[in-house]
Amino acid sequence: MADDHVRCTYNDIHKLIAKASERIQSEFKPDVIIAIGGGGFFPARVMRTFLKDPATKRNIPIQAIGLSLYESLPGTTEEQLGQTVLRTQWLGPSKALLGRRALIVDEVDDSRTTLHYAVTELQKDVETELLALPEAERDAARTQFAVFVVHNKLKPKAHDLPKGIPYYTGAEVDDVWLDYPWEMKDIDDHDRKAAMAK
Ligand code: 5GP
């Protein structure tokens, strides 16, 4: 059945991540990835492949957080719709982030509500952890954050990201509904429809 969804294949996404990783590695050099689940998990894992240090052959760690917009949860009130983000999973003590360069990864930036929440809450956690350090050591230990999304929808956003956060995308797209391969039960049908659309 025809619909107006735009279908992305695993290969499409892999190549967008490969391309974006060149800039991310030369400009930001992350040493940890924070995947926003569930949509950020596959992209984060692929990104790690391209960020692997060829000299040390060392993989950078992936940490996971789970976030859900209230609108996708049952029992949501009218006021909560699209406004509030629910943590379904969060990091352990964020000391693991102090002094690091953390790349936050999600599949798509739609209204930006989720990304804004992730960045500002992680920054708050870091500031709390910094209080345990002597004042002179805090600036050096403050976590640097950057964001990568496979797709950014070109549309008015509900929030801006905090200033100074590098922002990387695989592709800029119109305000369309994107179907990701990991959401599909019939991957052959998905790939066939994606190929026909091309
Ligand atoms: P936000 O509005 O907070 O930027 O987007 C939150 C989440 O909504 C995304 O992480 C994603 O899970 C979901 N979402 C938004 N737009 C799309 C889309 O076009 N396709 C799919 N599959 N999920 C989307």
GROMACS .gro file of C-alpha atoms and ligand atoms in nm:
model
  222
    1MET     CA    1   0.000   0.000   0.000
    2ALA     CA    2   0.136   0.339  -0.095
    3ASP     CA    3   0.193   0.592   0.181
    4ASP     CA    4   0.396   0.907   0.219
    5HIS     CA    5   0.660   0.758   0.450
    6VAL     CA    6   1.024   0.791   0.352
    7ARG     CA    7   1.200   0.458   0.400
    8CYS     CA    8   1.565   0.445   0.503
    9THR     CA    9   1.760   0.125   0.457
   10TYR     CA   10   2.042  -0.002   0.677
   11ASN     CA   11   2.284   0.079   0.394
   12ASP     CA   12   2.154   0.436   0.356
   13ILE     CA   13   2.200   0.494   0.728
   14HIS     CA   14   2.540   0.326   0.744
   15LYS     CA   15   2.671   0.553   0.469
   16LEU     CA   16   2.530   0.871   0.624
   17ILE     CA   17   2.700   0.779   0.951
   18ALA     CA   18   3.029   0.699   0.776
   19LYS     CA   19   3.031   1.041   0.610
   20ALA     CA   20   2.937   1.234   0.924
   21SER     CA   21   3.194   1.048   1.132
   22GLU     CA   22   3.480   1.207   0.935
   23ARG     CA   23   3.385   1.556   1.055
   24ILE     CA   24   3.302   1.438   1.403
   25GLN     CA   25   3.639   1.267   1.439
   26SER     CA   26   3.839   1.560   1.304
   27GLU     CA   27   3.648   1.831   1.494
   28PHE     CA   28   3.511   1.682   1.815
   29LYS     CA   29   3.699   1.354   1.878
   30PRO     CA   30   3.450   1.188   2.112
   31ASP     CA   31   3.578   0.940   2.368
   32VAL     CA   32   3.235   0.814   2.476
   33ILE     CA   33   2.898   0.777   2.301
   34ILE     CA   34   2.566   0.822   2.478
   35ALA     CA   35   2.294   0.648   2.277
   36ILE     CA   36   1.935   0.764   2.323
   37GLY     CA   37   1.723   0.450   2.306
   38GLY     CA   38   1.564   0.290   2.127
   39GLY     CA   39   1.622   0.479   1.799
   40GLY     CA   40   1.979   0.583   1.877
   41PHE     CA   41   2.108   0.231   1.950
   42PHE     CA   42   2.178   0.109   1.597
   43PRO     CA   43   2.325   0.443   1.481
   44ALA     CA   44   2.546   0.460   1.792
   45ARG     CA   45   2.686   0.114   1.727
   46VAL     CA   46   2.764   0.197   1.363
   47MET     CA   47   2.917   0.530   1.463
   48ARG     CA   48   3.150   0.346   1.700
   49THR     CA   49   3.285   0.141   1.409
   50PHE     CA   50   3.389   0.460   1.229
   51LEU     CA   51   3.529   0.629   1.539
   52LYS     CA   52   3.757   0.338   1.624
   53ASP     CA   53   4.113   0.462   1.664
   54PRO     CA   54   4.317   0.299   1.383
   55ALA     CA   55   4.635   0.326   1.589
   56THR     CA   56   4.516   0.173   1.916
   57LYS     CA   57   4.228  -0.028   1.758
   58ARG     CA   58   4.037   0.072   2.068
   59ASN     CA   59   3.658   0.106   2.060
   60ILE     CA   60   3.501   0.391   2.247
   61PRO     CA   61   3.238   0.291   2.505
   62ILE     CA   62   2.866   0.331   2.441
   63GLN     CA   63   2.642   0.426   2.731
   64ALA     CA   64   2.265   0.419   2.699
   65ILE     CA   65   1.978   0.636   2.815
   66GLY     CA   66   1.610   0.570   2.742
   67LEU     CA   67   1.375   0.862   2.679
   68SER     CA   68   1.014   0.874   2.568
   69LEU     CA   69   0.795   1.168   2.477
   70TYR     CA   70   0.475   1.156   2.685
   71GLU     CA   71   0.264   1.164   2.369
   72SER     CA   72   0.370   0.809   2.288
   73LEU     CA   73   0.266   0.678   2.630
   74PRO     CA   74  -0.083   0.573   2.740
   75GLY     CA   75  -0.262   0.795   2.993
   76THR     CA   76  -0.107   1.119   2.870
   77THR     CA   77  -0.301   1.433   2.958
   78GLU     CA   78  -0.358   1.710   2.703
   79GLU     CA   79  -0.106   1.939   2.880
   80GLN     CA   80   0.168   1.678   2.880
   81LEU     CA   81   0.134   1.607   2.507
   82GLY     CA   82   0.468   1.647   2.336
   83GLN     CA   83   0.594   1.864   2.623
   84THR     CA   84   0.744   1.629   2.870
   85VAL     CA   85   1.004   1.361   2.839
   86LEU     CA   86   1.002   1.049   3.052
   87ARG     CA   87   1.326   0.882   3.154
   88THR     CA   88   1.291   0.509   3.101
   89GLN     CA   89   1.663   0.454   3.161
   90TRP     CA   90   1.945   0.680   3.278
   91LEU     CA   91   2.319   0.670   3.340
   92GLY     CA   92   2.469   0.546   3.661
   93PRO     CA   93   2.682   0.790   3.863
   94SER     CA   94   2.793   1.034   3.594
   95LYS     CA   95   3.152   1.044   3.724
   96ALA     CA   96   3.218   0.820   3.426
   97LEU     CA   97   3.156   1.129   3.212
   98LEU     CA   98   3.376   1.378   3.396
   99GLY     CA   99   3.665   1.496   3.180
  100ARG     CA  100   3.524   1.325   2.872
  101ARG     CA  101   3.402   1.422   2.529
  102ALA     CA  102   3.058   1.269   2.493
  103LEU     CA  103   2.873   1.233   2.163
  104ILE     CA  104   2.496   1.202   2.218
  105VAL     CA  105   2.340   0.996   1.938
  106ASP     CA  106   1.979   0.966   1.828
  107GLU     CA  107   1.817   0.865   1.500
  108VAL     CA  108   1.610   1.176   1.430
  109ASP     CA  109   1.570   1.533   1.551
  110ASP     CA  110   1.202   1.615   1.505
  111SER     CA  111   1.072   1.877   1.752
  112ARG     CA  112   1.411   1.867   1.935
  113THR     CA  113   1.232   1.811   2.267
  114THR     CA  114   1.413   1.483   2.335
  115LEU     CA  115   1.760   1.611   2.245
  116HIS     CA  116   1.711   1.928   2.447
  117TYR     CA  117   1.609   1.722   2.748
  118ALA     CA  118   1.902   1.482   2.710
  119VAL     CA  119   2.164   1.756   2.681
  120THR     CA  120   2.035   1.978   2.959
  121GLU     CA  121   1.979   1.692   3.205
  122LEU     CA  122   2.322   1.539   3.138
  123GLN     CA  123   2.479   1.883   3.185
  124LYS     CA  124   2.298   1.917   3.520
  125ASP     CA  125   2.427   1.577   3.632
  126VAL     CA  126   2.781   1.677   3.541
  127GLU     CA  127   2.753   2.007   3.731
  128THR     CA  128   2.638   1.817   4.040
  129GLU     CA  129   2.929   1.575   4.015
  130LEU     CA  130   3.175   1.862   3.967
  131LEU     CA  131   3.081   2.000   4.310
  132ALA     CA  132   3.265   1.708   4.467
  133LEU     CA  133   3.593   1.826   4.309
  134PRO     CA  134   3.814   2.113   4.429
  135GLU     CA  135   3.705   2.432   4.251
  136ALA     CA  136   4.034   2.465   4.061
  137GLU     CA  137   3.982   2.125   3.896
  138ARG     CA  138   3.623   2.171   3.785
  139ASP     CA  139   3.668   2.347   3.450
  140ALA     CA  140   3.911   2.086   3.322
  141ALA     CA  141   3.682   1.803   3.433
  142ARG     CA  142   3.361   1.946   3.282
  143THR     CA  143   3.223   1.704   3.021
  144GLN     CA  144   3.208   1.838   2.665
  145PHE     CA  145   2.893   1.731   2.481
  146ALA     CA  146   2.813   1.714   2.110
  147VAL     CA  147   2.508   1.576   1.930
  148PHE     CA  148   2.475   1.352   1.626
  149VAL     CA  149   2.146   1.258   1.461
  150VAL     CA  150   2.111   1.054   1.143
  151HIS     CA  151   1.832   1.284   1.021
  152ASN     CA  152   1.736   1.638   1.114
  153LYS     CA  153   1.393   1.749   1.006
  154LEU     CA  154   1.390   2.100   0.867
  155LYS     CA  155   1.103   2.250   1.067
  156PRO     CA  156   1.049   2.493   1.355
  157LYS     CA  157   1.186   2.337   1.674
  158ALA     CA  158   1.023   2.345   2.017
  159HIS     CA  159   1.365   2.405   2.182
  160ASP     CA  160   1.717   2.523   2.106
  161LEU     CA  161   2.012   2.322   2.224
  162PRO     CA  162   2.229   2.496   2.484
  163LYS     CA  163   2.493   2.726   2.333
  164GLY     CA  164   2.828   2.575   2.242
  165ILE     CA  165   2.705   2.222   2.172
  166PRO     CA  166   2.844   2.099   1.837
  167TYR     CA  167   2.560   1.954   1.629
  168TYR     CA  168   2.616   1.700   1.352
  169THR     CA  169   2.366   1.538   1.117
  170GLY     CA  170   2.382   1.264   0.857
  171ALA     CA  171   2.121   1.441   0.642
  172GLU     CA  172   1.877   1.729   0.656
  173VAL     CA  173   1.528   1.622   0.547
  174ASP     CA  174   1.186   1.778   0.498
  175ASP     CA  175   0.920   1.733   0.763
  176VAL     CA  176   0.824   1.383   0.648
  177TRP     CA  177   0.770   1.059   0.842
  178LEU     CA  178   1.079   0.839   0.826
  179ASP     CA  179   1.056   0.461   0.851
  180TYR     CA  180   1.371   0.304   0.999
  181PRO     CA  181   1.471  -0.053   0.913
  182TRP     CA  182   1.498  -0.165   1.276
  183GLU     CA  183   1.127  -0.084   1.326
  184MET     CA  184   1.020  -0.324   1.051
  185LYS     CA  185   0.923  -0.686   1.087
  186ASP     CA  186   0.940  -0.749   0.711
  187ILE     CA  187   1.279  -0.605   0.614
  188ASP     CA  188   1.258  -0.736   0.257
  189ASP     CA  189   0.931  -0.552   0.201
  190HIS     CA  190   1.082  -0.238   0.353
  191ASP     CA  191   1.390  -0.258   0.131
  192ARG     CA  192   1.177  -0.327  -0.178
  193LYS     CA  193   0.960  -0.022  -0.114
  194ALA     CA  194   1.271   0.189  -0.044
  195ALA     CA  195   1.424   0.076  -0.375
  196MET     CA  196   1.102   0.152  -0.565
  197ALA     CA  197   1.090   0.502  -0.419
  198LYS     CA  198   1.443   0.565  -0.546
  1995GP     P1  199   1.162   1.488   1.906
  1995GP     O1  200   1.028   1.546   1.866
  1995GP     O2  201   1.175   1.489   2.055
  1995GP     O3  202   1.276   1.555   1.834
  1995GP     O4  203   1.162   1.338   1.858
  1995GP     C1  204   1.150   1.237   1.949
  1995GP     C2  205   1.141   1.100   1.893
  1995GP     O5  206   1.025   1.087   1.810
  1995GP     C3  207   1.256   1.054   1.806
  1995GP     O6  208   1.368   1.012   1.880
  1995GP     C4  209   1.188   0.937   1.737
  1995GP     O7  210   1.190   0.822   1.820
  1995GP     C5  211   1.046   0.984   1.718
  1995GP     N1  212   1.030   1.036   1.581
  1995GP     C6  213   1.018   1.164   1.543
  1995GP     N2  214   1.005   1.173   1.408
  1995GP     C7  215   1.012   1.046   1.362
  1995GP     C8  216   1.006   0.988   1.229
  1995GP     O8  217   0.994   1.055   1.126
  1995GP     N3  218   1.018   0.854   1.221
  1995GP     C9  219   1.030   0.774   1.332
  1995GP     N4  220   1.040   0.644   1.309
  1995GP     N5  221   1.037   0.824   1.458
  1995GP    C10  222   1.028   0.959   1.472
   0.00000   0.00000   0.00000
